[in-house]
mmCIF file of C-alpha atoms in Angstrom:
data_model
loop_
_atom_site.group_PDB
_atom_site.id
_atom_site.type_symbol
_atom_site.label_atom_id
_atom_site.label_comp_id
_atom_site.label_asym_id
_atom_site.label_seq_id
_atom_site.Cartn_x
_atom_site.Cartn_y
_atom_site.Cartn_z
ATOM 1 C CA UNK M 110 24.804 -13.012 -0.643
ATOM 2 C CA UNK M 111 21.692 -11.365 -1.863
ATOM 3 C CA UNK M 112 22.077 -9.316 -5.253
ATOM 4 C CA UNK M 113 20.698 -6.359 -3.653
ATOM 5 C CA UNK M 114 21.035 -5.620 -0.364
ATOM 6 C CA UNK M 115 18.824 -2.831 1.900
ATOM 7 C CA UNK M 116 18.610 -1.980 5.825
ATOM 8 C CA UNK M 117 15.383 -3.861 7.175
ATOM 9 C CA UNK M 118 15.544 -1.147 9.404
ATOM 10 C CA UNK M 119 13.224 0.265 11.499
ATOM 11 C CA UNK M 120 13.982 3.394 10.669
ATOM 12 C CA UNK M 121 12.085 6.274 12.847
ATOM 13 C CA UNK M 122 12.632 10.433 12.040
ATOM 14 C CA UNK M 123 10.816 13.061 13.515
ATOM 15 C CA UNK M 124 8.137 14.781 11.199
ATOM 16 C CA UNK M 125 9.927 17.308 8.803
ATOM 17 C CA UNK M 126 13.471 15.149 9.149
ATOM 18 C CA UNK M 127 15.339 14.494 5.841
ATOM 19 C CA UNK M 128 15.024 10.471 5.024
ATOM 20 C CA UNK M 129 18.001 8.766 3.807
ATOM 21 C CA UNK M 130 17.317 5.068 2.406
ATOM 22 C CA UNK M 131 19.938 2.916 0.288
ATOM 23 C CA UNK M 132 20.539 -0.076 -1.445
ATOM 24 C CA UNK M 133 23.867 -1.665 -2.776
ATOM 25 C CA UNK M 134 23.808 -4.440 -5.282
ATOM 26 C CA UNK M 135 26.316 -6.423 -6.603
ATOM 27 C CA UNK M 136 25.250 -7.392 -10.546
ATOM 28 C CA UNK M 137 26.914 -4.522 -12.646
ATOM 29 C CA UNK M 138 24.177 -5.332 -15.758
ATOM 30 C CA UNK M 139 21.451 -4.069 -13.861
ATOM 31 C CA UNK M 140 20.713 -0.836 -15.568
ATOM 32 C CA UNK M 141 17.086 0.531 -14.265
ATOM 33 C CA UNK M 142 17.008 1.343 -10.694
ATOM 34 C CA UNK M 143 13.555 2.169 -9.294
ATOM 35 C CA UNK M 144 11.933 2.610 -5.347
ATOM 36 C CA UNK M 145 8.758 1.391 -4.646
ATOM 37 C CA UNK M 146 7.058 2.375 -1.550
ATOM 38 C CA UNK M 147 4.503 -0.621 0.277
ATOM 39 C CA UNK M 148 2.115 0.873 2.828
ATOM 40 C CA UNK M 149 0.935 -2.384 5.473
ATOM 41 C CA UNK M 150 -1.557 -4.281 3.247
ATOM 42 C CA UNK M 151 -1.196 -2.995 -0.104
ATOM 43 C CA UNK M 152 1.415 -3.909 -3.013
ATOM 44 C CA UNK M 153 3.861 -1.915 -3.815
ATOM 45 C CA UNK M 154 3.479 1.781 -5.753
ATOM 46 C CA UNK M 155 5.751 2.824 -7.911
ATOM 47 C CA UNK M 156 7.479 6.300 -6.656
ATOM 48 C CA UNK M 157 10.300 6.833 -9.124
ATOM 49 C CA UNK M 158 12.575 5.363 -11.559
ATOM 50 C CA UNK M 159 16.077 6.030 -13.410
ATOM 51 C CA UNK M 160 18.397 5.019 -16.185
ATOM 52 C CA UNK M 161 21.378 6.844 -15.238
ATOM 53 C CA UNK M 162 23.991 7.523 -12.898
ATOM 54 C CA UNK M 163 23.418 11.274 -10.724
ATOM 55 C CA UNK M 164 20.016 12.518 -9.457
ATOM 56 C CA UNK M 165 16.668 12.792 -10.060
ATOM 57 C CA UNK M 166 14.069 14.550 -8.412
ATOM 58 C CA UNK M 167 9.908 14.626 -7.846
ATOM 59 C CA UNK M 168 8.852 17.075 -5.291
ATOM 60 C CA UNK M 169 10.014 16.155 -1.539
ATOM 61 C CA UNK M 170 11.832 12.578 -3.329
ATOM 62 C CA UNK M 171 15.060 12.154 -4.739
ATOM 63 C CA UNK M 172 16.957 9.700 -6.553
ATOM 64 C CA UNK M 173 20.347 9.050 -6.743
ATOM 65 C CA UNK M 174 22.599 6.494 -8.538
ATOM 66 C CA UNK M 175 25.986 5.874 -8.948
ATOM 67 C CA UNK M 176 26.486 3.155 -10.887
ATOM 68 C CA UNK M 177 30.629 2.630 -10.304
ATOM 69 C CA UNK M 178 29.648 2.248 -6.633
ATOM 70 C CA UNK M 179 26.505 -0.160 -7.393
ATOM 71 C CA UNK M 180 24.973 2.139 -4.874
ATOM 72 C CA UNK M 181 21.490 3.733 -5.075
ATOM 73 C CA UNK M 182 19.485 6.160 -2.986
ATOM 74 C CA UNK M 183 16.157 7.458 -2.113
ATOM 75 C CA UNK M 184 15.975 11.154 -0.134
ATOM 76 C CA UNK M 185 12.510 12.670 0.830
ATOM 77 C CA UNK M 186 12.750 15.841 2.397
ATOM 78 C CA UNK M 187 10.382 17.411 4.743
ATOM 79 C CA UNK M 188 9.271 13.843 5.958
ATOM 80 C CA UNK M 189 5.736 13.569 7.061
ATOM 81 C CA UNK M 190 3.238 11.214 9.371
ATOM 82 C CA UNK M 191 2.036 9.695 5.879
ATOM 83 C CA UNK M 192 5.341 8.926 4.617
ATOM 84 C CA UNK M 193 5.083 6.078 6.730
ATOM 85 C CA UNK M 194 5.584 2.668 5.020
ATOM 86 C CA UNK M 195 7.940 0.541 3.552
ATOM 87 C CA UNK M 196 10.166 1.805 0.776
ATOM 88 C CA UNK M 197 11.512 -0.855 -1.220
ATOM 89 C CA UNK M 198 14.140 -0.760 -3.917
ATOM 90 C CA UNK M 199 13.657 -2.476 -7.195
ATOM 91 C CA UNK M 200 16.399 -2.878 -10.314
ATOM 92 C CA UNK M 201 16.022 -5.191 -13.642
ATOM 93 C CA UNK M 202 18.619 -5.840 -16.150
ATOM 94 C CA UNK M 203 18.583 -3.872 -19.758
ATOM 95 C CA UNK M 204 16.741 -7.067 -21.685
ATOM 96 C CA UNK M 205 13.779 -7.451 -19.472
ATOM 97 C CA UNK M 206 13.602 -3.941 -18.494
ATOM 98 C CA UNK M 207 10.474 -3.600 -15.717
ATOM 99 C CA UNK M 208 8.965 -6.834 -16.074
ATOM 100 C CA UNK M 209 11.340 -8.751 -13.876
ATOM 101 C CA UNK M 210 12.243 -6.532 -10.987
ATOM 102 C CA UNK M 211 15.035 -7.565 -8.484
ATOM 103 C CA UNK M 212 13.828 -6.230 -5.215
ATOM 104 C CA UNK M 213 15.904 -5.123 -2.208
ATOM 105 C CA UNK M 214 14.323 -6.535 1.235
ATOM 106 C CA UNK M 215 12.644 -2.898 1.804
ATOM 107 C CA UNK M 216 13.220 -0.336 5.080
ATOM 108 C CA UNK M 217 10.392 0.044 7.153
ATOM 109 C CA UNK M 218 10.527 3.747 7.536
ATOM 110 C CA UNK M 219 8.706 5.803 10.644
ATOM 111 C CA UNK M 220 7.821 9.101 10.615
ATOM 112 C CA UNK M 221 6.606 10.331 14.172
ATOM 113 C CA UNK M 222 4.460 13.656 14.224
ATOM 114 C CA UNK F 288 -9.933 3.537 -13.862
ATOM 115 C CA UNK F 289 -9.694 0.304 -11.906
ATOM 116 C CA UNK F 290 -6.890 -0.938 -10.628
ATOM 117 C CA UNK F 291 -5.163 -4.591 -10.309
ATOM 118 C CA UNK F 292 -7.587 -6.561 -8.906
ATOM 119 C CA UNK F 293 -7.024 -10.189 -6.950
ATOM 120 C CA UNK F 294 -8.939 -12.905 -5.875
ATOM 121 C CA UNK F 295 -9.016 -14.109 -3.268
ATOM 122 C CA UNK F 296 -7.245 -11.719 -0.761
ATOM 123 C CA UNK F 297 -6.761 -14.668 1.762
ATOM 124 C CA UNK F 298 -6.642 -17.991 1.413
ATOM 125 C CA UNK F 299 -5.704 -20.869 3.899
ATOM 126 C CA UNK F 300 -4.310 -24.672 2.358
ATOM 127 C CA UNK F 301 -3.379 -27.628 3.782
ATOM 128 C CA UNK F 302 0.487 -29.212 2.625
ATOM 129 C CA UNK F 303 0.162 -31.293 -0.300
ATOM 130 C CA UNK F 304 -3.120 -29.100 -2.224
ATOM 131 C CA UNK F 305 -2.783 -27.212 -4.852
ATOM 132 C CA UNK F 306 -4.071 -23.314 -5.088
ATOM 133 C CA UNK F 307 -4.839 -21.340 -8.021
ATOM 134 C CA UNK F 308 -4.589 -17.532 -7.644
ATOM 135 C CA UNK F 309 -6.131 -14.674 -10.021
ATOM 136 C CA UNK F 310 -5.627 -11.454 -10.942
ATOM 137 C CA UNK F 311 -7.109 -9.132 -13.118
ATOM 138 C CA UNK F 312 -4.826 -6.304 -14.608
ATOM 139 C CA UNK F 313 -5.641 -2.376 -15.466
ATOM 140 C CA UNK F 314 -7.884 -1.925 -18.421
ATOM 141 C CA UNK F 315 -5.616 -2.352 -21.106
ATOM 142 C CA UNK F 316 -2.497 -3.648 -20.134
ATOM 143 C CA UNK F 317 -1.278 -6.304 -21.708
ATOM 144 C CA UNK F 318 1.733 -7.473 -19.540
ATOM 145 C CA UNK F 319 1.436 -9.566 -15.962
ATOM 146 C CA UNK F 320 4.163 -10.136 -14.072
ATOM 147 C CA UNK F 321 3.972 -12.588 -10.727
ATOM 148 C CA UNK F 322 5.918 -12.048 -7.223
ATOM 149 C CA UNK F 323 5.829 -13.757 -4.029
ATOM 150 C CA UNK F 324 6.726 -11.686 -1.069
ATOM 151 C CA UNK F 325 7.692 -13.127 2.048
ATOM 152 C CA UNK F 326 9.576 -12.361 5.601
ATOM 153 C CA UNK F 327 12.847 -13.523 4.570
ATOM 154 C CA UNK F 328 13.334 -13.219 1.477
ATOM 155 C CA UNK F 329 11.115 -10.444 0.430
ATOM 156 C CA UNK F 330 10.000 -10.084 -3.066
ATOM 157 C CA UNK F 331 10.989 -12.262 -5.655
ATOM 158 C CA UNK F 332 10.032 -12.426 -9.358
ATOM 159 C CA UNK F 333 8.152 -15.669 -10.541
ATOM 160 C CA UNK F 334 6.843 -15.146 -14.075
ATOM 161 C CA UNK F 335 5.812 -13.140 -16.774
ATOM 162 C CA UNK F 336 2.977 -13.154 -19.221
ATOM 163 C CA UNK F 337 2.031 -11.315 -22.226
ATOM 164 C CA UNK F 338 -0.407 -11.842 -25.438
ATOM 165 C CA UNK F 339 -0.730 -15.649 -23.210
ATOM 166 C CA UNK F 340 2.988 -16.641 -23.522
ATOM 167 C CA UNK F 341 4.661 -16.676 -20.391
ATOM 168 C CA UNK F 342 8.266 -14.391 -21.409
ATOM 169 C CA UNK F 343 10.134 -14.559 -18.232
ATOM 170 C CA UNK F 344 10.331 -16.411 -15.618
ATOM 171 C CA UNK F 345 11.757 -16.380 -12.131
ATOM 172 C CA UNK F 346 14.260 -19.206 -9.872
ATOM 173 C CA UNK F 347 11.256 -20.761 -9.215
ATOM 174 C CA UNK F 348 10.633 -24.782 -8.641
ATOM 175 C CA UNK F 349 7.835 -26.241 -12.069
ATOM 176 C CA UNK F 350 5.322 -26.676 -8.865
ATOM 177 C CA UNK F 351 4.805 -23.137 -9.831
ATOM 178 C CA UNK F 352 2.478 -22.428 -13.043
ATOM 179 C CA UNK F 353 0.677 -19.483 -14.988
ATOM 180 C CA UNK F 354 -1.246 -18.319 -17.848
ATOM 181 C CA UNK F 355 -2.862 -16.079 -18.929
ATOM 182 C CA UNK F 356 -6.147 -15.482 -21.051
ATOM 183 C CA UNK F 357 -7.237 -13.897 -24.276
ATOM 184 C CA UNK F 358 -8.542 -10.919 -22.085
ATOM 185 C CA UNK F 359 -5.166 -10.822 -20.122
ATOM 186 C CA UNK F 360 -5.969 -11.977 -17.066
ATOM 187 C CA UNK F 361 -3.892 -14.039 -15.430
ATOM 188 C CA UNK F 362 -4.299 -17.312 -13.167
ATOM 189 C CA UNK F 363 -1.204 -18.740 -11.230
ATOM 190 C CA UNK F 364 -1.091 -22.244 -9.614
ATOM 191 C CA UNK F 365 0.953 -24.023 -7.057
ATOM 192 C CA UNK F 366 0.801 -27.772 -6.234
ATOM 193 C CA UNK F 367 2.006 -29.788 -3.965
ATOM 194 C CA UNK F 368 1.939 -26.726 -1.468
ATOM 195 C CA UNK F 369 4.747 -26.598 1.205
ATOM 196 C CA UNK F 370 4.696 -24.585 3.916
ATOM 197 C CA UNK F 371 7.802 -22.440 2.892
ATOM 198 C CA UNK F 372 5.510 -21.481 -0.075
ATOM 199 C CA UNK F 373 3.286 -19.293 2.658
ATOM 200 C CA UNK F 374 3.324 -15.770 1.156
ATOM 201 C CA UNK F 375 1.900 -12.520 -0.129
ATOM 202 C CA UNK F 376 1.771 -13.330 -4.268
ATOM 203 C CA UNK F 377 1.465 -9.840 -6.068
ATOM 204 C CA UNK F 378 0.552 -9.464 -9.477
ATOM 205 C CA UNK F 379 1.171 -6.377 -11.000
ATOM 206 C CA UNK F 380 0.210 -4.953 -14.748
ATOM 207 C CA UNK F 381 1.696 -2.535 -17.164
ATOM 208 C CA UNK F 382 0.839 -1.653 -20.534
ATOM 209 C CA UNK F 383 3.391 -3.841 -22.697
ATOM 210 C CA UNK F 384 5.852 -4.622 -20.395
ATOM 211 C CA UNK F 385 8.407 -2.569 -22.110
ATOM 212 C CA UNK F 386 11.295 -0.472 -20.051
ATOM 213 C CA UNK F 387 9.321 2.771 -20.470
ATOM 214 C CA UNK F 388 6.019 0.948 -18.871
ATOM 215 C CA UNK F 389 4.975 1.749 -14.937
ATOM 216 C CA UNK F 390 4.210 -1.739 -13.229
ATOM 217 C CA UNK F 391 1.054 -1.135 -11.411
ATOM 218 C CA UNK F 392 0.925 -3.936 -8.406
ATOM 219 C CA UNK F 393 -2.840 -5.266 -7.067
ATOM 220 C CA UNK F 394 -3.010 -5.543 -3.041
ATOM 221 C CA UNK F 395 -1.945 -9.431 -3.034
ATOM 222 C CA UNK F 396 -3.145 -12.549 -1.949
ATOM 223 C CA UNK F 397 -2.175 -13.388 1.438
ATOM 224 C CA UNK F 398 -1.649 -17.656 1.738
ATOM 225 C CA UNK F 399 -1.225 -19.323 4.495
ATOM 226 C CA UNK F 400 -0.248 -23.054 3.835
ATOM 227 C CA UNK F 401 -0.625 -25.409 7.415
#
């Protein structure tokens, strides 16, 4: 079983839908959650990160975490043609904070116009 | 300001070479981190460098090696390629590598090993 586990997907909305994308993990030490989103032939950019359980938002994205459920989220609201990509979620442990990232397997995320 | 850059983009090797990859981080930053991204099991952490000492490192077999330079740039090597070790490597760059740091990823080297 993979430490952190995420829908492959494909996952296709209509433009303006809200986007739900999650990851579970199972390690209880990690303690910095972050989503990265990959567009086809780039690496990854970083979109947000968090230290702490509850929400946390940047324009049309938010963050959620709950750490008692080892369950994270990533909401963008008023989803458009460019959102298109892969969002992938990312979490490290307290002593190595972002320089070794634990990736979920990223959802390929559609948005049709 | 430039991003992460890396050379080459693509690269094709037969089983049994060796390949060195290289990437040059953001003016600046001081930290390199390694990943290799493939199909099934998507991005993984290999190593990480900083000031030239290599501080983490991933579940990786020794056939994978880094370093990195006085001017922070940062090689990686495999030998004895295998063709499970066909992949996108990233290298991405942040200031010190601390928690507060953004990791800023270059576009990858695609390699194909046949």
């Amino acid at each position: 079983q993979k430490e952190v586990e995420q829908d492959p997907g494909p996952l296709s909305v209509p433009e303006g839908a809200i986007v739900s994308l999650n990851c579970t993990y199972s390690n209880s030490a990690f303690q910095y959650f972050m989503w990265y989103r990959q567009y086809s032939r780039k690496g990854p950019e970083l979109l947000m990160y968090t230290y702490s359980s509850g929400n946390k938002e940047d324009g049309r994205f938010t963050a959620q975490v709950d750490k008692s459920s080892k369950y994270i989220s990533l909401f963008i609201r008023d989803s458009q043609p460019s959102d298109s990509a892969t969002y992938l979620c990312a979490m490290s442990l307290m002593d190595t904070g972002r320089r070794a990232l634990t990736f979920g397997s990223g959802t390929r995320l559609q948005v049709q116009p | 300001k430039a991003g992460v850059t890396q050379t080459p983009r693509y690269l094709i090797k037969t089983r049994g070479q060796q390949v060195t990859l290289s990437c040059s981080p953001i003016s600046g930053h001081r930290s390199v981190s390694w990943y290799q991204q493939t199909p099934g099991q998507g991005l993984q952490f290999l190593f990480e460098y900083f000031s030239e000492t290599q501080r983490n490192k991933g579940n990786f077999p020794g056939r994978f090696s880094g370093r990195q330079f006085s001017n922070s740039r940062s090689e990686m090597n495999v030998s004895t390629l295998e063709l499970g070790d066909s992949a996108l490597y990233l290298c991405a760059s942040s200031l010190e590598g601390v928690t507060t740091d953004t990791q800023y990823f270059g576009p990858g080297t695609r390699l194909t090993v046949l």
